[in-house]
Coordinates of C-alpha atoms and ligand atoms in Angstrom, one line a residue:
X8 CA 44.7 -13.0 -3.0
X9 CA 41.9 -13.1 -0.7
X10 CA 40.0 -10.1 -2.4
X11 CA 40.6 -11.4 -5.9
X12 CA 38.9 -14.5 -4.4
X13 CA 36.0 -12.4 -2.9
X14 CA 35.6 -10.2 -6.0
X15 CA 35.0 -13.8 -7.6
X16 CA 32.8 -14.8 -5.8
X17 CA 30.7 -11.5 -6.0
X18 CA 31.2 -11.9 -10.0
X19 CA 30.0 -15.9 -9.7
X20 CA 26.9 -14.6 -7.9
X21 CA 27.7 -16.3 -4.9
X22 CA 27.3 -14.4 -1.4
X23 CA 25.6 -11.3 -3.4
X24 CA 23.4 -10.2 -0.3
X25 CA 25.7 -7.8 0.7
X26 CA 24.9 -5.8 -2.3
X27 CA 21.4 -5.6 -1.3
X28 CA 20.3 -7.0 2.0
X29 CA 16.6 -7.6 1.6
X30 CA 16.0 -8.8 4.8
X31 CA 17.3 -5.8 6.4
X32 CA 15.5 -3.5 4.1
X33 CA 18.7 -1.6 3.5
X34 CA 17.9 0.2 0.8
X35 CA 20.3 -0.4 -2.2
X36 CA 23.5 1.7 -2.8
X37 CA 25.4 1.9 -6.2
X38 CA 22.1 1.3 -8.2
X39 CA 21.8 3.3 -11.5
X40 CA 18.7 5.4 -12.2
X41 CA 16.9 3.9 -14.6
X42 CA 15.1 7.6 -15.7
X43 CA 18.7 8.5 -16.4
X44 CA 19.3 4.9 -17.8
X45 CA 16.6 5.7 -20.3
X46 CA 16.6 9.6 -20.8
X47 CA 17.1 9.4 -23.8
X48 CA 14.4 6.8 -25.2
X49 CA 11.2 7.5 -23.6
X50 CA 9.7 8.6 -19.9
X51 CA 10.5 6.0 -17.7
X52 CA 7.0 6.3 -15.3
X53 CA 5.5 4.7 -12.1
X54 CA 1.9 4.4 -10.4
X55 CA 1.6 5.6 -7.3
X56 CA -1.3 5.2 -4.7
X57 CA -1.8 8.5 -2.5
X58 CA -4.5 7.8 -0.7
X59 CA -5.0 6.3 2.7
X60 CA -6.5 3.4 1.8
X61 CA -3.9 1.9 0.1
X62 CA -0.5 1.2 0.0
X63 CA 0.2 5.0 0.0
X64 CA 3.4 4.3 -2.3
X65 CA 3.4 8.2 -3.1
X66 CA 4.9 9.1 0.3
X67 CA 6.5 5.2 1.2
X68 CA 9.0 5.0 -1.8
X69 CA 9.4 8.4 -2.6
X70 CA 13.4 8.4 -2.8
X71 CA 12.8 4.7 -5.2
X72 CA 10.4 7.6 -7.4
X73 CA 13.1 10.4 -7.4
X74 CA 15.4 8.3 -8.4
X75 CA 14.4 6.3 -10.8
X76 CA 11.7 7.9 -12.5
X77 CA 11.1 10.9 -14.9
X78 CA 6.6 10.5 -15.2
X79 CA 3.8 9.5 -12.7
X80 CA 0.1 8.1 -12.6
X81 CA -1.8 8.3 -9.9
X82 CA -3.1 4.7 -9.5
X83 CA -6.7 5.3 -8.2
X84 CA -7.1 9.0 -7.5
X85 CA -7.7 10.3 -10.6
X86 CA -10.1 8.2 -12.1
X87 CA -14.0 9.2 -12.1
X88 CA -15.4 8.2 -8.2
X89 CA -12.0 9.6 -6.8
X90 CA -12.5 13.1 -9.1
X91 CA -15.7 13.3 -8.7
X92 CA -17.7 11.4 -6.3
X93 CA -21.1 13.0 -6.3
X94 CA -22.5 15.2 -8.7
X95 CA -20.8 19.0 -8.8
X96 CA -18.3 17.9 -5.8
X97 CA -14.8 17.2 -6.7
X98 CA -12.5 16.2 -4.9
X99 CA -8.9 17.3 -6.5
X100 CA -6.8 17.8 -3.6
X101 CA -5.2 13.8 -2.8
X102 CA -4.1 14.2 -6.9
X103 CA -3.3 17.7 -6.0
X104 CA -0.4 16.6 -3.6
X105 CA 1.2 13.9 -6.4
X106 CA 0.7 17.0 -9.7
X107 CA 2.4 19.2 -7.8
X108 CA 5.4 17.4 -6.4
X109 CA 5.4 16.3 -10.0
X110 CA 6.0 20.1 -11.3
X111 CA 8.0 20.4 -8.0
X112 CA 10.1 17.4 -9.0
X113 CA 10.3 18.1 -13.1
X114 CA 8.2 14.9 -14.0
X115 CA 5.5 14.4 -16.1
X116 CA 2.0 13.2 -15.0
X117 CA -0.1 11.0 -17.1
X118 CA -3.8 11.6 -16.2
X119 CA -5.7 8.4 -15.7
X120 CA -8.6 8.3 -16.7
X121 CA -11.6 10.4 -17.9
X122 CA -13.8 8.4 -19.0
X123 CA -14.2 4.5 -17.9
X124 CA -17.0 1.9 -17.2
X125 CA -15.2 1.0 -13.9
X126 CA -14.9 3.3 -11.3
X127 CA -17.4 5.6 -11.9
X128 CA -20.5 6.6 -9.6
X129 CA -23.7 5.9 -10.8
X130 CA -24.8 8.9 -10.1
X131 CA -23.4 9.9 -14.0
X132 CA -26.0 7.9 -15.1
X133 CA -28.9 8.5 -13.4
X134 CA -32.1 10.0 -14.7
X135 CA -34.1 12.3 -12.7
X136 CA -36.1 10.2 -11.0
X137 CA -32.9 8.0 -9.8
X138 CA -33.3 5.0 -12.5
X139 CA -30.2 3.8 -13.9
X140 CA -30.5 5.0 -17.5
X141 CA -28.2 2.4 -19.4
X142 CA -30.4 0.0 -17.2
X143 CA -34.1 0.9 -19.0
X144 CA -35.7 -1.0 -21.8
X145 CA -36.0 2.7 -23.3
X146 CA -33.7 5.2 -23.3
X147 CA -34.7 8.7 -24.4
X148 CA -33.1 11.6 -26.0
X149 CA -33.2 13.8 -23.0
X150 CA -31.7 11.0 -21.1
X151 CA -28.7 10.8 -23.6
X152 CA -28.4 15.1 -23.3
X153 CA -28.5 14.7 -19.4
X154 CA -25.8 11.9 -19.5
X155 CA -23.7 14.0 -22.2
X156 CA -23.6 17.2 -20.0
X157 CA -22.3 15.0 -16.8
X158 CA -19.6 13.3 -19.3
X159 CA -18.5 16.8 -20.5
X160 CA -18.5 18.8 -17.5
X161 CA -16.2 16.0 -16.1
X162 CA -14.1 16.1 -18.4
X163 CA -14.1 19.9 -18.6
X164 CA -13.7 20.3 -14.8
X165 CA -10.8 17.6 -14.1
X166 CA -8.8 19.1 -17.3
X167 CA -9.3 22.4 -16.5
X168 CA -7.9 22.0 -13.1
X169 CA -5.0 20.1 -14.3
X170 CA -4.0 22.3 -17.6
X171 CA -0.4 22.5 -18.0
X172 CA 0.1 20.4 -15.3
X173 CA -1.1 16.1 -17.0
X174 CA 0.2 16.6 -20.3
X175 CA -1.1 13.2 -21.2
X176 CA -4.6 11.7 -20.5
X177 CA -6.1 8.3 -20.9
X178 CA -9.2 10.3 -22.3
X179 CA -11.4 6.8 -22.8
X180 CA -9.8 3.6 -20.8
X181 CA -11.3 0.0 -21.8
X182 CA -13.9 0.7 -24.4
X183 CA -12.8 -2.5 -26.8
X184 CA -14.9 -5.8 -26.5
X185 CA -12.7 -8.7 -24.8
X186 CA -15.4 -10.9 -26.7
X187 CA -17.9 -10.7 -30.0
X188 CA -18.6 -6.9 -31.4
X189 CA -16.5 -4.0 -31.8
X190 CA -17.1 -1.9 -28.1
X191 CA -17.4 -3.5 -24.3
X192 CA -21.3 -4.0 -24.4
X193 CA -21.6 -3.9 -20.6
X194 CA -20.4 -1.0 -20.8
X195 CA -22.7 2.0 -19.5
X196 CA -21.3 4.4 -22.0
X197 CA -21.7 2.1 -24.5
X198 CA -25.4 1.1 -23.8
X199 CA -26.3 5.3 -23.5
X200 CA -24.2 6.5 -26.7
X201 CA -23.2 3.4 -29.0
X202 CA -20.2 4.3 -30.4
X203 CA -20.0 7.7 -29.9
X204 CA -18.8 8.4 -26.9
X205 CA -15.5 8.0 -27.9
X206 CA -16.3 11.0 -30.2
X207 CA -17.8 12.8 -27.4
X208 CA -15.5 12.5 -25.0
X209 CA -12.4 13.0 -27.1
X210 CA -13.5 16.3 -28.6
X211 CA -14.6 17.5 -25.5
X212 CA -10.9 17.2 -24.1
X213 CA -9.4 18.5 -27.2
X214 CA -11.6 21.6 -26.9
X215 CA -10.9 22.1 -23.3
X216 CA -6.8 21.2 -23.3
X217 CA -5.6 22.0 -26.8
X218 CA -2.2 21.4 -25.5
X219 CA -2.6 17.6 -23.7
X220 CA -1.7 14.6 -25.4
X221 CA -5.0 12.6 -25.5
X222 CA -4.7 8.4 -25.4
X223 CA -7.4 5.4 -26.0
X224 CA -6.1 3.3 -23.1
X225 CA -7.1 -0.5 -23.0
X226 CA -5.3 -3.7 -22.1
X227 CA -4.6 -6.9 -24.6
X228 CA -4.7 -5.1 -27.8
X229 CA -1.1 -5.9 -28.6
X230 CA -2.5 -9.3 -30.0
X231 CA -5.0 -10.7 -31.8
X232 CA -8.6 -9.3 -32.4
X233 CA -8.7 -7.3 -30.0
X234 CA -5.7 -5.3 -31.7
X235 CA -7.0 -6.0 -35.1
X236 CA -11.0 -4.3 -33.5
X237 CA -9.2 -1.2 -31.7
X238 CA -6.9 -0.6 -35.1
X239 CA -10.0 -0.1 -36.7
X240 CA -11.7 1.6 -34.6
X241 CA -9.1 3.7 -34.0
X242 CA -9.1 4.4 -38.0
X243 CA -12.4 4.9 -37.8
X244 CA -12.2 7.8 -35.8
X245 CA -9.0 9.4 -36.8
X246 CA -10.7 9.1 -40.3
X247 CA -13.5 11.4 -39.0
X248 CA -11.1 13.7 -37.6
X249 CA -11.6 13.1 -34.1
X250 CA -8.7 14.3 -32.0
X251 CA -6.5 11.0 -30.5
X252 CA -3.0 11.1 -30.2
X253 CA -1.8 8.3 -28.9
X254 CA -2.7 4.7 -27.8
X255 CA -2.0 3.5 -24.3
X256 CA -0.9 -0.5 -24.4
X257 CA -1.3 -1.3 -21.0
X258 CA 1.0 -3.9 -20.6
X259 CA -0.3 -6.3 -17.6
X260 CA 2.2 -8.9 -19.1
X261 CA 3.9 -12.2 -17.7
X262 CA 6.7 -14.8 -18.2
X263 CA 5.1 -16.8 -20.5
X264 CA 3.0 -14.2 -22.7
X265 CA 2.4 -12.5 -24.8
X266 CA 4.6 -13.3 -27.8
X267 CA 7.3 -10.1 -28.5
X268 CA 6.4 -10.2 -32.0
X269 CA 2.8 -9.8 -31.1
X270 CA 3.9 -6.5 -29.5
X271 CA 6.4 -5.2 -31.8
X272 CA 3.4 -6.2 -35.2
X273 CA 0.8 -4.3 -33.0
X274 CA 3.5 -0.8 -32.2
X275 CA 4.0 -1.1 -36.1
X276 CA -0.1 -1.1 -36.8
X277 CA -0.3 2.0 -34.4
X278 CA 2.2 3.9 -35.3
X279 CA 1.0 3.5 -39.4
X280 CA -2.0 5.5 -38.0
X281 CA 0.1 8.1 -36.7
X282 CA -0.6 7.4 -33.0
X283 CA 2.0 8.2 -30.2
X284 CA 2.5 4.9 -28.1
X285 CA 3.1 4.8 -24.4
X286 CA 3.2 1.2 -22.5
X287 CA 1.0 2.7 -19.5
X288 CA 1.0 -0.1 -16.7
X289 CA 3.4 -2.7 -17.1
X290 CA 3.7 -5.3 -14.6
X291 CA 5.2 -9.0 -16.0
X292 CA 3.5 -11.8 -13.5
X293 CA 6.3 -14.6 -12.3
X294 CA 3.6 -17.3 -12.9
X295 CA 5.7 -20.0 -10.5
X296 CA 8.7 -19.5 -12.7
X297 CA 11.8 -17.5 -11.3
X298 CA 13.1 -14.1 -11.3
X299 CA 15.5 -15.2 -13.7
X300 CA 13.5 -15.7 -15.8
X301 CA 11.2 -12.8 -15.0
X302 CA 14.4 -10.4 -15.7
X303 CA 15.1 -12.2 -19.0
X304 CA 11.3 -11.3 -19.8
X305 CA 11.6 -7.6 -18.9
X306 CA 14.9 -7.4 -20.3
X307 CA 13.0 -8.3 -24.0
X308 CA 10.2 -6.4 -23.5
X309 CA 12.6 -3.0 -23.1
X310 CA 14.6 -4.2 -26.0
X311 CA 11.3 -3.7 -27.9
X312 CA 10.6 -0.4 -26.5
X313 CA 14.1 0.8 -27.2
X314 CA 13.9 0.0 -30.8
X315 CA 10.7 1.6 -31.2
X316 CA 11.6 4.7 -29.2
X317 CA 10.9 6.7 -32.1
X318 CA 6.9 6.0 -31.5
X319 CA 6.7 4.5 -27.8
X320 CA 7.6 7.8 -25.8
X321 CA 6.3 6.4 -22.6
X322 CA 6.9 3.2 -20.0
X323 CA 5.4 3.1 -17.1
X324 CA 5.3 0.5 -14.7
X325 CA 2.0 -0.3 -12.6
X326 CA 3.7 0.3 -9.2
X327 CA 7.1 0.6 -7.1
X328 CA 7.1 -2.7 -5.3
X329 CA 6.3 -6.1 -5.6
X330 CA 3.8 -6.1 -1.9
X331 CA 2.1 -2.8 -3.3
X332 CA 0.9 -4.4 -6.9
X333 CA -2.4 -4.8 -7.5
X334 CA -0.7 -8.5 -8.4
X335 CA 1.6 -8.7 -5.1
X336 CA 1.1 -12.8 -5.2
X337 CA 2.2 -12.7 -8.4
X338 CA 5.6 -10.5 -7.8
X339 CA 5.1 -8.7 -11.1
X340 CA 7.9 -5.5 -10.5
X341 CA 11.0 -4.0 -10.3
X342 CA 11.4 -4.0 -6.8
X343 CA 10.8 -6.1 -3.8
X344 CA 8.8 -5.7 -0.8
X345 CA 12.0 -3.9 1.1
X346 CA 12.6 -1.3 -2.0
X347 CA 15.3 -3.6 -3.6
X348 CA 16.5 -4.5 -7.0
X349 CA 15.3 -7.5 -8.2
X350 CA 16.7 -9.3 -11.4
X351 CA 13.8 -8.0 -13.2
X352 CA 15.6 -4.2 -12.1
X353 CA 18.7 -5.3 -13.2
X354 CA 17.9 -6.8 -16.2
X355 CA 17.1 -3.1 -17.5
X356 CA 19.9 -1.4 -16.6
X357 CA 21.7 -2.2 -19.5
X358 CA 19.4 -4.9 -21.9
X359 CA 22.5 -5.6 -23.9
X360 CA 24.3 -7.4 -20.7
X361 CA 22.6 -10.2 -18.6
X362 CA 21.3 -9.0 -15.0
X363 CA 23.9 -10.9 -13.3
X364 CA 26.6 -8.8 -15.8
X365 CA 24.4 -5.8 -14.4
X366 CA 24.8 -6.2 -10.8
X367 CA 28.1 -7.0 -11.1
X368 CA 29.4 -4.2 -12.3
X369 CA 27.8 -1.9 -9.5
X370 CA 28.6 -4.1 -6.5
X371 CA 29.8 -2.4 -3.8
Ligands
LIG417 O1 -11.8 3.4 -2.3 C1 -11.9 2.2 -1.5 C2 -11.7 2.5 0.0 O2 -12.6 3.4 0.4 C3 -11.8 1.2 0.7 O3 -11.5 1.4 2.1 C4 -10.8 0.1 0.1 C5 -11.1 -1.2 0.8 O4 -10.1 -2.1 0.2 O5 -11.1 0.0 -1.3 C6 -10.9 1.2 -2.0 O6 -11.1 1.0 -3.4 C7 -10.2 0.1 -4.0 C8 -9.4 0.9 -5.0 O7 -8.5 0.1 -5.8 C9 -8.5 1.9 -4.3 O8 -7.5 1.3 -3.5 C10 -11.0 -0.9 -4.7 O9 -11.6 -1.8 -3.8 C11 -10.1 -1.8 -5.7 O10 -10.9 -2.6 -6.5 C12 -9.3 -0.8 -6.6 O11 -8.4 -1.6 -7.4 C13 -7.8 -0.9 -8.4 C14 -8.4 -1.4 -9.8 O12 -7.8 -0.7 -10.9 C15 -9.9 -1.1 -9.8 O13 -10.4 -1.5 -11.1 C16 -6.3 -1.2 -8.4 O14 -5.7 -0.6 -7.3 C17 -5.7 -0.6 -9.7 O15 -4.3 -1.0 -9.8 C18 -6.4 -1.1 -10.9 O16 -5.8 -0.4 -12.0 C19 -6.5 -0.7 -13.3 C20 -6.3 0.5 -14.2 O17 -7.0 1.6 -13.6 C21 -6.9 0.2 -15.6 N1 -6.3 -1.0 -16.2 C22 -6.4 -2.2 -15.3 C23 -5.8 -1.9 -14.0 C24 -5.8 -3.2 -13.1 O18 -7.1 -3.5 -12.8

């Protein structure tokens, strides 16, 4: 009688820490991998950080990326300053150690990114007497050539090194306007080239990997005009035959936005240009509201992606743990500061049940 009356009270919810204990950090047992969960809908992926400045999730929650994941992006250490921080020097081998656990492991690697405004040493737009081009009232054509030749040795170095190993690249990350006009008009790049960089960079990676996938990568165009200017733009350049594959929707998300429909009008619009679509950092901020709630959130969002499968091939979430987010005030993940399921994990193990159904089922 007395274990009917437990196994009730597991099933109510009530006196559930025992199935994970997160002050003791145990680390969860009976939990089902989500890349199994979701095999067979679309790579399940994470960011990791690598590097000793950071959270160094690569080597912390290794067994959490075994587990549950089947595709990685390095967080930092693949962008521009971390490839190559001065001019002719690269610096592959922090990346090195995450690709090649990756081939070790069987996952994929998304390569992030190429080509990006942020993170990016000045030195790429320098002119030979050390003035920052994009900066000049004037800006010659042997200053564009000298700026082209960095962007495409780049881009030739980094995928050369990492041929057959990233199969998918953010080629250009963050190029759309938040504001008035088409393309971010801070935007070094932009102030050099105008709008062909884009042009430039992507046929440069196409000539160099044939075989990688190549993605526009930007944030908030699932709604709005910001997905209405990087539709057409997109066009645009698919029209002139310039090789993209895919469109990365970053997916820095929260409770309260943005609208589901936004999303799912915005994977239609994408897809009708014949773009592959991976969801490349998602993270859904709490905003004061609970995890509840949170889950529920999550749980819709990978409704979506599972009835779109047929065009979004890739989720990835923008970290393992709630302390190691770029967000961590705003507990944005899957898992809490001691490696353990939170609702929001839960909620995706099966988005046809409720989290608390979930757990239930795979209490100890
Ligand atoms: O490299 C320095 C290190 O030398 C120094 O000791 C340390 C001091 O804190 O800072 C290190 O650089 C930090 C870097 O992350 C590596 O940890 C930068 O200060 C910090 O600003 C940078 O933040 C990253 C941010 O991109 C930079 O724009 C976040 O971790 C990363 O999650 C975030 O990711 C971006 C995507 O690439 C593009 N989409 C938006 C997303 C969120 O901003």
């Amino acid at each position: 009688m007395a274990n009917i009356a437990l196994l009730l009270l597991l099933m109510l919810g009530v006196g559930c820490s025992s199935i994970y204990d997160r002050d003791r950090g145990v680390v969860a047992t009976n939990t089902p991998s989500l890349r199994e969960v979701y095999t067979d809908y679309f790579h399940l992926g994470v960011a990791v950080s690598i590097a000793s400045w950071s959270a160094q999730t690569f080597d912390a929650h290794q067994h959490l990326v075994e587990k549950h994941f089947s595709s990685l992006t390095a967080e930092n250490e693949m962008k521009p300053d971390a490839m190559q921080p001065r001019s002719g020097q690269f610096s592959f081998g922090v990346a090195d150690r995450m690709v090649n656990f990756a081939a070790k492991n069987s996952l994929k690697v998304r390569g992030h990114t190429l080509v990006w405004h942020n993170q990016t040493p000045d030195w790429f737009f320098k002119d030979s007497a050390g003035r920052l081009i994009h900066e000049k009232t004037e800006i010659s054509g042997e200053d564009r050539q000298l700026v082209k030749e960095r962007l495409e040795s780049h881009i030739e170095a980094v995928m050369t090194h990492y041929a057959g190993k990233v199969y998918a690249w953010d080629v250009v990350n963050e190029a759309i306007s938040d504001g008035g006009g088409v393309h971010r008009p801070n935007s070094p790049w932009y102030r050099i080239f105008g709008d062909e960089f884009m042009e430039i960079a992507f046929r440069k990676a196409h000539e160099v990997d044939p075989n990688a996938k190549l993605f526009y990568n930007d944030y908030n165009i699932e709604t709005g005009l910001k997905r209405d200017k990087t539709v057409t733009e997109l066009k645009r350049l698919l029209d002139a035959g310039v090789p993209i594959h895919g469109v990365g929707i970053q997916g820095h998300w929260g409770v309260t936005y943005p609208n589901i429909r936004e999303i799912e009008q915005a994977v239609v619009e994408y897809a009708a240009l014949g773009l592959e679509i991976h969801i490349t950092e998602m993270d859904v901020e709490i905003q004061g509201s609970s995890e509840e709630r949170q889950a529920e959130r999550y749980r819709e969002f990978f409704r979506l992606f599972k009835k779109h499968s047929d065009v979004i091939t890739s989720v990835t979430l923008w970290g393992t743990t709630d302390d190691s987010s770029w967000k961590r005030n705003e507990k944005p993940l899957l898992f809490d500061k001691n490696q353990q399921p939170k609702p929001a994990y839960w909620a995706i193990v099966d988005t046809e049940k409720t989290w608390r159904q979930n757990r239930a089922e795979y209490a100890d």
